[in-house]
mmCIF file of C-alpha atoms in Angstrom:
data_model
loop_
_atom_site.group_PDB
_atom_site.id
_atom_site.type_symbol
_atom_site.label_atom_id
_atom_site.label_comp_id
_atom_site.label_asym_id
_atom_site.label_seq_id
_atom_site.Cartn_x
_atom_site.Cartn_y
_atom_site.Cartn_z
ATOM 1 C CA MET A 29 16.694 5.894 65.396
ATOM 2 C CA SER A 30 13.520 4.490 66.223
ATOM 3 C CA GLN A 31 11.904 1.562 64.025
ATOM 4 C CA GLN A 32 8.698 3.754 63.412
ATOM 5 C CA SER A 33 10.931 6.676 62.131
ATOM 6 C CA ALA A 34 13.423 4.760 60.281
ATOM 7 C CA LYS A 35 10.219 3.115 58.046
ATOM 8 C CA ALA A 36 8.866 6.585 57.726
ATOM 9 C CA THR A 37 11.992 7.876 56.336
ATOM 10 C CA ALA A 38 12.470 5.077 54.073
ATOM 11 C CA GLY A 39 9.026 5.570 52.617
ATOM 12 C CA LYS A 40 9.641 8.848 51.816
ATOM 13 C CA GLU A 41 12.855 8.154 49.966
ATOM 14 C CA ALA A 42 10.946 5.694 48.207
ATOM 15 C CA THR A 43 8.382 8.366 46.709
ATOM 16 C CA ALA A 44 11.153 9.423 44.213
ATOM 17 C CA LEU A 45 11.759 6.085 43.074
ATOM 18 C CA ALA A 46 8.045 5.026 42.695
ATOM 19 C CA GLY A 47 6.825 3.251 39.610
ATOM 20 C CA PRO A 48 5.532 5.092 36.570
ATOM 21 C CA PRO A 49 1.752 6.289 36.937
ATOM 22 C CA ALA A 50 -0.942 4.582 34.726
ATOM 23 C CA ASN A 51 -0.783 5.925 31.150
ATOM 24 C CA PRO A 52 -3.954 7.721 30.591
ATOM 25 C CA PHE A 53 -3.541 7.220 26.874
ATOM 26 C CA GLN A 54 -3.275 3.510 26.842
ATOM 27 C CA ARG A 55 -6.508 2.436 25.740
ATOM 28 C CA GLU A 56 -6.453 5.055 22.634
ATOM 29 C CA ASP A 57 -2.996 3.789 21.669
ATOM 30 C CA GLU A 58 -4.150 0.343 21.770
ATOM 31 C CA GLN A 59 -7.318 1.265 19.642
ATOM 32 C CA TYR A 60 -4.877 2.617 16.910
ATOM 33 C CA LEU A 61 -2.503 -0.370 16.856
ATOM 34 C CA THR A 62 -5.635 -2.679 16.625
ATOM 35 C CA ALA A 63 -7.217 -0.701 13.912
ATOM 36 C CA VAL A 64 -3.805 -0.979 12.052
ATOM 37 C CA LYS A 65 -3.516 -4.757 12.695
ATOM 38 C CA TRP A 66 -6.976 -5.565 11.420
ATOM 39 C CA LEU A 67 -6.209 -3.447 8.444
ATOM 40 C CA ILE A 68 -3.036 -5.490 7.431
ATOM 41 C CA GLY A 69 -5.329 -8.425 7.498
ATOM 42 C CA ALA A 70 -8.230 -6.787 5.351
ATOM 43 C CA LEU A 71 -5.702 -5.521 2.860
ATOM 44 C CA GLY A 72 -3.873 -8.799 2.537
ATOM 45 C CA ALA A 73 -7.239 -10.580 1.775
ATOM 46 C CA ILE A 74 -8.317 -7.966 -0.633
ATOM 47 C CA ALA A 75 -5.011 -8.230 -2.579
ATOM 48 C CA ALA A 76 -5.297 -12.080 -2.556
ATOM 49 C CA VAL A 77 -8.887 -11.732 -4.126
ATOM 50 C CA LEU A 78 -7.637 -8.834 -6.863
ATOM 51 C CA VAL A 79 -4.594 -10.904 -7.627
ATOM 52 C CA ALA A 80 -6.697 -14.163 -8.197
ATOM 53 C CA GLY A 81 -9.478 -12.348 -9.984
ATOM 54 C CA VAL A 82 -7.301 -10.644 -12.564
ATOM 55 C CA GLN A 83 -7.479 -12.437 -15.968
ATOM 56 C CA LEU A 84 -4.156 -12.840 -16.993
ATOM 57 C CA SER A 85 -5.264 -15.443 -19.703
ATOM 58 C CA SER A 86 -6.691 -12.714 -21.493
ATOM 59 C CA VAL A 87 -3.174 -10.830 -22.114
ATOM 60 C CA GLY A 88 -2.163 -14.170 -24.053
ATOM 61 C CA ALA A 89 -4.764 -12.841 -26.705
ATOM 62 C CA LEU A 90 -2.826 -9.715 -27.575
ATOM 63 C CA ARG A 91 -0.325 -9.870 -30.458
ATOM 64 C CA TRP A 92 3.235 -8.348 -30.787
ATOM 65 C CA PRO A 93 3.656 -5.815 -32.219
ATOM 66 C CA GLU A 94 0.041 -4.970 -33.252
ATOM 67 C CA ASP A 95 -0.735 -4.694 -29.496
ATOM 68 C CA GLN A 96 2.598 -3.241 -28.465
ATOM 69 C CA GLY A 97 1.039 -0.543 -26.386
ATOM 70 C CA ARG A 98 -1.594 -2.587 -24.736
ATOM 71 C CA LEU A 99 1.035 -5.199 -23.703
ATOM 72 C CA LEU A 100 3.213 -2.568 -22.388
ATOM 73 C CA LEU A 101 0.583 -1.122 -20.358
ATOM 74 C CA ALA A 102 -0.638 -4.215 -19.005
ATOM 75 C CA ALA A 103 2.553 -5.204 -17.709
ATOM 76 C CA ALA A 104 3.317 -1.623 -16.260
ATOM 77 C CA SER A 105 -0.303 -1.408 -14.630
ATOM 78 C CA PHE A 106 0.006 -4.980 -13.198
ATOM 79 C CA THR A 107 3.478 -4.276 -11.714
ATOM 80 C CA LEU A 108 2.139 -1.004 -10.145
ATOM 81 C CA VAL A 109 -0.773 -2.615 -8.757
ATOM 82 C CA LEU A 110 1.351 -5.384 -6.880
ATOM 83 C CA THR A 111 3.958 -2.699 -5.817
ATOM 84 C CA CYS A 112 1.431 -0.767 -4.226
ATOM 85 C CA VAL A 113 -0.267 -3.512 -2.192
ATOM 86 C CA VAL A 114 3.239 -4.638 -0.943
ATOM 87 C CA LEU A 115 4.154 -0.999 0.163
ATOM 88 C CA ALA A 116 0.523 -0.672 1.655
ATOM 89 C CA VAL A 117 1.102 -3.688 3.620
ATOM 90 C CA GLY A 118 4.562 -2.775 4.589
ATOM 91 C CA LEU A 119 3.418 0.520 5.892
ATOM 92 C CA LEU A 120 0.728 -0.965 7.978
ATOM 93 C CA ALA A 121 3.027 -3.256 9.444
ATOM 94 C CA TRP A 122 5.524 -0.728 10.049
ATOM 95 C CA ALA A 123 2.928 1.355 11.918
ATOM 96 C CA HIS A 124 2.291 -1.419 13.881
ATOM 97 C CA MET A 125 5.816 -2.076 15.135
ATOM 98 C CA PRO A 126 6.896 -0.887 18.608
ATOM 99 C CA GLU A 127 9.149 2.327 18.368
ATOM 100 C CA LYS A 128 11.661 3.871 20.896
ATOM 101 C CA GLY A 129 10.014 4.929 24.096
ATOM 102 C CA SER A 130 9.925 8.531 25.102
ATOM 103 C CA ASP A 131 12.607 8.981 27.754
ATOM 104 C CA LEU A 132 14.581 11.903 29.420
ATOM 105 C CA ASP A 133 16.792 12.250 26.352
ATOM 106 C CA ARG A 134 13.741 12.564 24.206
ATOM 107 C CA LEU A 135 12.186 15.239 26.327
ATOM 108 C CA HIS A 136 15.336 17.279 26.364
ATOM 109 C CA GLU A 137 15.695 16.861 22.527
ATOM 110 C CA ILE A 138 11.999 18.266 22.400
ATOM 111 C CA VAL A 139 13.030 21.355 24.333
ATOM 112 C CA GLU A 140 16.202 21.810 22.371
ATOM 113 C CA THR A 141 14.034 21.594 18.969
ATOM 114 C CA ARG A 142 11.106 23.127 19.896
ATOM 115 C CA SER A 143 9.311 20.320 18.400
ATOM 116 C CA PRO A 144 6.760 18.825 18.449
ATOM 117 C CA SER A 145 5.004 22.185 19.275
ATOM 118 C CA ALA A 146 1.876 20.095 20.427
ATOM 119 C CA VAL A 147 3.811 18.659 23.536
ATOM 120 C CA LEU A 148 5.219 21.890 24.388
ATOM 121 C CA ASP A 149 1.935 23.756 24.307
ATOM 122 C CA ALA A 150 0.254 21.198 26.161
ATOM 123 C CA VAL A 151 2.807 21.112 28.858
ATOM 124 C CA ARG A 152 2.473 24.988 29.267
ATOM 125 C CA ARG A 153 -1.349 25.097 29.358
ATOM 126 C CA ASP A 154 -1.567 22.106 31.932
ATOM 127 C CA SER A 155 -0.104 22.208 35.267
ATOM 128 C CA SER A 156 -0.592 18.574 35.626
ATOM 129 C CA TYR A 157 2.405 18.284 33.477
ATOM 130 C CA HIS A 158 4.870 21.168 34.108
ATOM 131 C CA ARG A 159 4.086 20.901 37.879
ATOM 132 C CA GLY A 160 3.983 24.543 38.598
ATOM 133 C CA THR A 161 7.445 25.201 36.784
ATOM 134 C CA GLY A 162 5.488 26.754 33.597
ATOM 135 C CA GLY A 163 7.018 24.858 30.898
ATOM 136 C CA LEU A 164 8.887 21.420 29.809
ATOM 137 C CA GLY A 165 12.092 23.263 30.009
ATOM 138 C CA ASP A 166 11.683 24.541 33.325
ATOM 139 C CA LEU A 167 10.202 21.263 34.373
ATOM 140 C CA LEU A 168 13.236 19.489 33.430
ATOM 141 C CA THR A 169 15.703 21.983 34.902
ATOM 142 C CA ALA A 170 13.709 21.659 38.300
ATOM 143 C CA MET A 171 13.714 17.881 38.022
ATOM 144 C CA ASP A 172 17.362 17.852 37.507
ATOM 145 C CA LYS A 173 18.003 20.070 40.609
ATOM 146 C CA ALA A 174 15.579 18.329 42.788
ATOM 147 C CA SER A 175 17.383 14.995 41.692
ATOM 148 C CA ARG A 176 20.832 16.136 42.780
ATOM 149 C CA SER A 177 19.504 17.450 45.860
ATOM 150 C CA PHE A 178 17.588 14.503 46.919
ATOM 151 C CA TYR A 179 20.428 12.316 46.327
ATOM 152 C CA ALA A 180 22.967 14.327 48.124
ATOM 153 C CA ALA A 181 20.214 14.621 51.196
ATOM 154 C CA ARG A 182 20.241 10.814 51.085
ATOM 155 C CA GLY A 183 24.056 10.843 51.212
ATOM 156 C CA GLU A 184 24.038 13.335 54.182
ATOM 157 C CA LEU A 185 21.443 11.123 56.016
ATOM 158 C CA SER A 186 23.593 8.140 55.572
ATOM 159 C CA SER A 187 26.559 9.919 56.988
ATOM 160 C CA ALA A 188 24.412 11.470 59.805
ATOM 161 C CA ARG A 189 23.331 7.758 60.875
ATOM 162 C CA LEU A 190 26.954 6.477 60.607
ATOM 163 C CA ALA A 191 28.253 9.158 62.774
ATOM 164 C CA ALA A 192 25.211 8.657 65.310
ATOM 165 C CA ALA A 193 25.767 4.960 65.540
ATOM 166 C CA GLU A 194 29.841 5.688 66.136
ATOM 167 C CA ALA A 195 28.872 7.872 68.940
ATOM 168 C CA LYS A 196 30.043 7.351 72.689
ATOM 169 C CA PRO A 197 28.146 6.655 74.465
ATOM 170 C CA PRO A 198 25.496 5.726 71.887
ATOM 171 C CA ALA A 199 22.567 8.250 71.707
ATOM 172 C CA THR A 200 19.264 6.806 72.994
ATOM 173 C CA GLY A 201 17.153 8.779 70.375
ATOM 174 C CA GLU A 202 17.864 10.497 66.777
ATOM 175 C CA SER A 203 20.349 13.080 66.859
ATOM 176 C CA VAL A 204 19.659 16.802 65.755
ATOM 177 C CA ALA A 205 21.859 15.833 62.561
ATOM 178 C CA VAL A 206 19.727 12.743 61.677
ATOM 179 C CA GLN A 207 16.578 14.722 62.221
ATOM 180 C CA GLN A 208 17.507 17.582 60.145
ATOM 181 C CA ALA A 209 18.937 15.194 57.275
ATOM 182 C CA ALA A 210 15.788 13.042 57.271
ATOM 183 C CA ALA A 211 13.806 16.300 56.960
ATOM 184 C CA ARG A 212 15.766 17.315 53.880
ATOM 185 C CA VAL A 213 15.458 13.909 52.365
ATOM 186 C CA GLU A 214 11.662 13.791 52.922
ATOM 187 C CA GLU A 215 11.515 17.466 51.364
ATOM 188 C CA TRP A 216 13.409 16.622 48.153
ATOM 189 C CA SER A 217 11.866 13.131 47.908
ATOM 190 C CA GLU A 218 8.568 14.806 47.491
ATOM 191 C CA SER A 219 9.683 17.410 45.385
ATOM 192 C CA TYR A 220 11.670 15.001 42.814
ATOM 193 C CA GLY A 221 8.846 12.572 42.932
ATOM 194 C CA ARG A 222 6.232 15.339 41.971
ATOM 195 C CA LEU A 223 8.389 16.406 39.253
ATOM 196 C CA ARG A 224 9.307 13.116 38.161
ATOM 197 C CA GLU A 225 5.800 12.351 37.827
ATOM 198 C CA GLY A 226 5.281 15.314 35.815
ATOM 199 C CA ALA A 227 7.813 14.186 33.308
ATOM 200 C CA ARG A 228 6.613 10.739 33.019
ATOM 201 C CA ARG A 229 3.108 12.389 32.140
ATOM 202 C CA VAL A 230 4.878 14.341 29.637
ATOM 203 C CA SER A 231 6.371 11.049 28.375
ATOM 204 C CA HIS A 232 3.059 9.581 27.958
ATOM 205 C CA LEU A 233 1.646 12.284 25.996
ATOM 206 C CA ASP A 234 4.519 12.500 23.519
ATOM 207 C CA ARG A 235 4.285 8.656 22.740
ATOM 208 C CA HIS A 236 0.638 8.985 22.252
ATOM 209 C CA LEU A 237 0.897 11.870 19.946
ATOM 210 C CA ARG A 238 3.765 9.949 17.935
ATOM 211 C CA ILE A 239 1.644 6.793 17.659
ATOM 212 C CA ALA A 240 -1.473 9.056 16.487
ATOM 213 C CA GLN A 241 0.614 10.731 13.725
ATOM 214 C CA ARG A 242 2.245 7.920 12.522
ATOM 215 C CA ALA A 243 -1.198 5.705 12.317
ATOM 216 C CA LYS A 244 -2.995 8.541 10.553
ATOM 217 C CA GLY A 245 0.021 9.310 8.071
ATOM 218 C CA VAL A 246 0.306 5.751 7.308
ATOM 219 C CA LEU A 247 -3.646 5.341 6.583
ATOM 220 C CA THR A 248 -3.353 8.445 4.393
ATOM 221 C CA GLY A 249 -0.874 6.574 2.434
ATOM 222 C CA VAL A 250 -2.673 3.412 2.276
ATOM 223 C CA LEU A 251 -5.667 5.371 0.951
ATOM 224 C CA LEU A 252 -3.302 7.108 -1.686
ATOM 225 C CA LEU A 253 -1.872 3.844 -2.753
ATOM 226 C CA THR A 254 -5.329 2.227 -2.829
ATOM 227 C CA PHE A 255 -6.386 4.624 -5.144
ATOM 228 C CA ILE A 256 -3.390 4.263 -7.383
ATOM 229 C CA SER A 257 -4.102 0.592 -7.367
ATOM 230 C CA ALA A 258 -7.673 0.868 -8.232
ATOM 231 C CA VAL A 259 -6.696 3.289 -11.319
ATOM 232 C CA SER A 260 -3.882 0.906 -12.392
ATOM 233 C CA LEU A 261 -6.271 -2.161 -12.224
ATOM 234 C CA GLY A 262 -8.461 -0.496 -14.508
ATOM 235 C CA ALA A 263 -5.801 0.442 -17.056
ATOM 236 C CA PHE A 264 -4.889 -3.143 -16.945
ATOM 237 C CA SER A 265 -8.189 -4.341 -17.627
ATOM 238 C CA TRP A 266 -8.555 -1.842 -20.599
ATOM 239 C CA ALA A 267 -5.328 -2.867 -22.161
ATOM 240 C CA ALA A 268 -6.005 -6.475 -21.645
ATOM 241 C CA HIS A 269 -9.313 -6.592 -23.230
ATOM 242 C CA PRO A 270 -9.335 -4.892 -26.699
ATOM 243 C CA PRO A 271 -12.270 -4.577 -28.877
ATOM 244 C CA ASP A 272 -13.124 -7.038 -31.058
ATOM 245 C CA ARG A 273 -11.066 -6.866 -34.034
ATOM 246 C CA ALA A 274 -12.869 -5.639 -37.480
ATOM 247 C CA ALA A 275 -13.452 -8.588 -39.763
ATOM 248 C CA ASP A 276 -11.164 -8.734 -42.954
ATOM 249 C CA PRO A 277 -12.960 -6.986 -45.904
ATOM 250 C CA GLN A 278 -15.115 -9.082 -47.968
ATOM 251 C CA GLU A 279 -14.204 -10.049 -51.380
ATOM 252 C CA ALA A 280 -15.976 -9.805 -54.512
ATOM 253 C CA VAL A 281 -17.562 -13.134 -53.455
ATOM 254 C CA PRO A 282 -18.833 -13.813 -49.753
ATOM 255 C CA PRO A 283 -17.004 -16.831 -48.255
ATOM 256 C CA ARG A 284 -20.223 -19.049 -48.806
ATOM 257 C CA PRO A 285 -21.656 -20.930 -51.463
ATOM 258 C CA VAL A 286 -23.527 -18.368 -53.357
ATOM 259 C CA SER A 287 -24.591 -18.009 -57.245
ATOM 260 C CA ALA A 288 -22.215 -16.231 -59.406
ATOM 261 C CA LEU A 289 -20.742 -15.695 -62.895
ATOM 262 C CA LEU A 290 -17.243 -16.612 -63.780
ATOM 263 C CA LEU A 291 -15.523 -14.120 -66.102
ATOM 264 C CA LEU A 292 -12.184 -15.205 -67.341
ATOM 265 C CA SER A 293 -9.496 -12.729 -68.488
ATOM 266 C CA ASP A 294 -6.797 -14.990 -69.011
ATOM 267 C CA ASP A 295 -6.248 -16.485 -72.575
ATOM 268 C CA ASP A 296 -4.107 -19.359 -71.046
ATOM 269 C CA PRO A 297 -5.002 -22.792 -72.942
ATOM 270 C CA VAL A 298 -4.977 -24.392 -69.529
ATOM 271 C CA TRP A 299 -8.738 -23.267 -69.376
ATOM 272 C CA GLU A 300 -9.695 -25.238 -72.377
ATOM 273 C CA ASP A 301 -8.626 -28.362 -70.550
ATOM 274 C CA ARG A 302 -10.248 -27.471 -67.021
ATOM 275 C CA LEU A 303 -13.523 -26.415 -68.303
ATOM 276 C CA GLY A 304 -13.688 -27.462 -72.191
ATOM 277 C CA GLU A 305 -13.034 -25.494 -75.081
ATOM 278 C CA GLY A 306 -16.577 -24.033 -75.476
ATOM 279 C CA CYS A 307 -17.303 -23.393 -71.793
ATOM 280 C CA ALA A 308 -13.841 -21.584 -71.690
ATOM 281 C CA GLU A 309 -14.478 -19.379 -74.809
ATOM 282 C CA ALA A 310 -18.113 -18.730 -73.133
ATOM 283 C CA ALA A 311 -16.469 -17.646 -69.799
ATOM 284 C CA ARG A 312 -14.193 -15.180 -71.614
ATOM 285 C CA GLU A 313 -16.994 -13.760 -73.756
ATOM 286 C CA GLY A 314 -20.124 -13.300 -71.219
ATOM 287 C CA GLY A 315 -19.513 -15.443 -68.354
ATOM 288 C CA VAL A 316 -20.766 -18.949 -67.281
ATOM 289 C CA PRO A 317 -22.892 -19.799 -64.455
ATOM 290 C CA VAL A 318 -21.093 -20.958 -61.352
ATOM 291 C CA VAL A 319 -21.653 -21.602 -57.392
ATOM 292 C CA ALA A 320 -18.991 -19.733 -55.496
ATOM 293 C CA LEU A 321 -17.754 -22.041 -52.912
ATOM 294 C CA SER A 322 -14.963 -20.370 -51.196
ATOM 295 C CA SER A 323 -12.736 -17.166 -51.415
ATOM 296 C CA SER A 324 -9.233 -15.913 -50.342
ATOM 297 C CA ALA A 325 -6.946 -13.174 -51.233
ATOM 298 C CA GLU A 326 -5.418 -15.354 -53.883
ATOM 299 C CA GLU A 327 -8.146 -17.145 -55.499
ATOM 300 C CA VAL A 328 -11.806 -18.244 -55.747
ATOM 301 C CA GLU A 329 -13.069 -21.896 -55.776
ATOM 302 C CA VAL A 330 -16.263 -22.337 -57.717
ATOM 303 C CA LEU A 331 -18.356 -25.050 -59.151
ATOM 304 C CA VAL A 332 -19.175 -24.712 -62.653
ATOM 305 C CA LEU A 333 -22.556 -25.824 -63.625
ATOM 306 C CA GLU A 334 -23.586 -27.829 -66.385
ATOM 307 C CA GLY A 335 -25.482 -26.381 -69.117
ATOM 308 C CA GLY A 336 -24.796 -24.253 -72.208
ATOM 309 C CA GLU A 337 -21.074 -24.615 -73.494
ATOM 310 C CA CYS A 338 -20.208 -26.267 -70.192
ATOM 311 C CA PRO A 339 -20.628 -29.945 -70.959
ATOM 312 C CA ALA A 340 -20.372 -31.172 -67.088
ATOM 313 C CA PRO A 341 -20.046 -29.515 -63.644
ATOM 314 C CA ARG A 342 -16.717 -29.139 -62.547
ATOM 315 C CA VAL A 343 -14.729 -27.743 -59.364
ATOM 316 C CA VAL A 344 -12.009 -25.061 -60.313
ATOM 317 C CA ALA A 345 -9.888 -22.776 -58.530
ATOM 318 C CA VAL A 346 -9.671 -19.364 -60.195
ATOM 319 C CA PRO A 347 -6.537 -17.034 -59.493
ATOM 320 C CA THR A 348 -8.116 -13.614 -58.957
ATOM 321 C CA ASP A 349 -5.435 -12.360 -61.641
ATOM 322 C CA ALA A 350 -6.959 -14.919 -64.207
ATOM 323 C CA GLY A 351 -10.473 -13.853 -63.867
ATOM 324 C CA THR A 352 -13.320 -12.512 -61.701
ATOM 325 C CA VAL A 353 -16.189 -14.054 -59.886
ATOM 326 C CA GLU A 354 -19.352 -12.006 -59.389
ATOM 327 C CA SER A 355 -22.174 -12.552 -57.344
ATOM 328 C CA ALA A 356 -25.490 -12.862 -59.070
ATOM 329 C CA ASP A 357 -29.198 -13.216 -57.587
ATOM 330 C CA ASP A 358 -30.274 -15.243 -60.390
ATOM 331 C CA VAL A 359 -28.032 -17.400 -62.546
ATOM 332 C CA THR A 360 -29.784 -19.834 -64.911
ATOM 333 C CA THR A 361 -27.920 -22.343 -67.122
ATOM 334 C CA GLY A 362 -29.084 -22.893 -70.711
#
């Protein structure tokens, strides 16, 4: 065999084992993964701002059991917000992780399960995928046949070359057997290489569709989790910030110094010691002028004014069951 012929035959044989063609979807796949990567960082930053901005100190103002419902809602909603954020970041990280490539086993699985239909439809419509075979199943069958025939032809070529080398006397050129075997290798090499390139293109398409489907599904899930987080954060804010509590009902005398009349309903002689005999009697009959200093549910503290039957000003605490203190716009002393 001449050196030129041997090189040509070797080149034809290498066609079937050539490297994969350029992936036409590589740029789009990188854009999907880059968008997911940036969204991970953005969501992490937003989560940090939200957690830092939540006023957990306001929860400390709630009281148990008066605010039992609000406390439970605040705890549940805050936990849900953190859970949604962690799930969203986890989904985005999972979408960015590499997955198993689309190999021949994957293509056979697509044919057997008839899913995804988008791959099968694309192969059926585009001859650059099925290479004239009509569909993915036909492509794989033809490629398997071409593979066996190609490697069988290579074996025959090797045997023919070995026989030509052992011939006596040695042949001065290529024998007919070698030429026929080389022609078969060339034929099946071209056929196998063409079918294999079609299968690789289908693999690129399948991987692209899976990346796109995963990215879109994850983004939909992240949007849903974001909505749930926003609602939960609103529920937390509502639970952690109750309306101002209503002031306790005012007593008969407002809790500030005001003019009033002290009316005793208690005949206990202790009032004669506290107010004086005449002043205590006057307080039982028509009341004596006082200044109400403070009040509580149990007693009212008053300043008894000097005048009339009261010989000197005195500060006394009047229990609510011993008398009443009624505010008066104008109280004069005699």
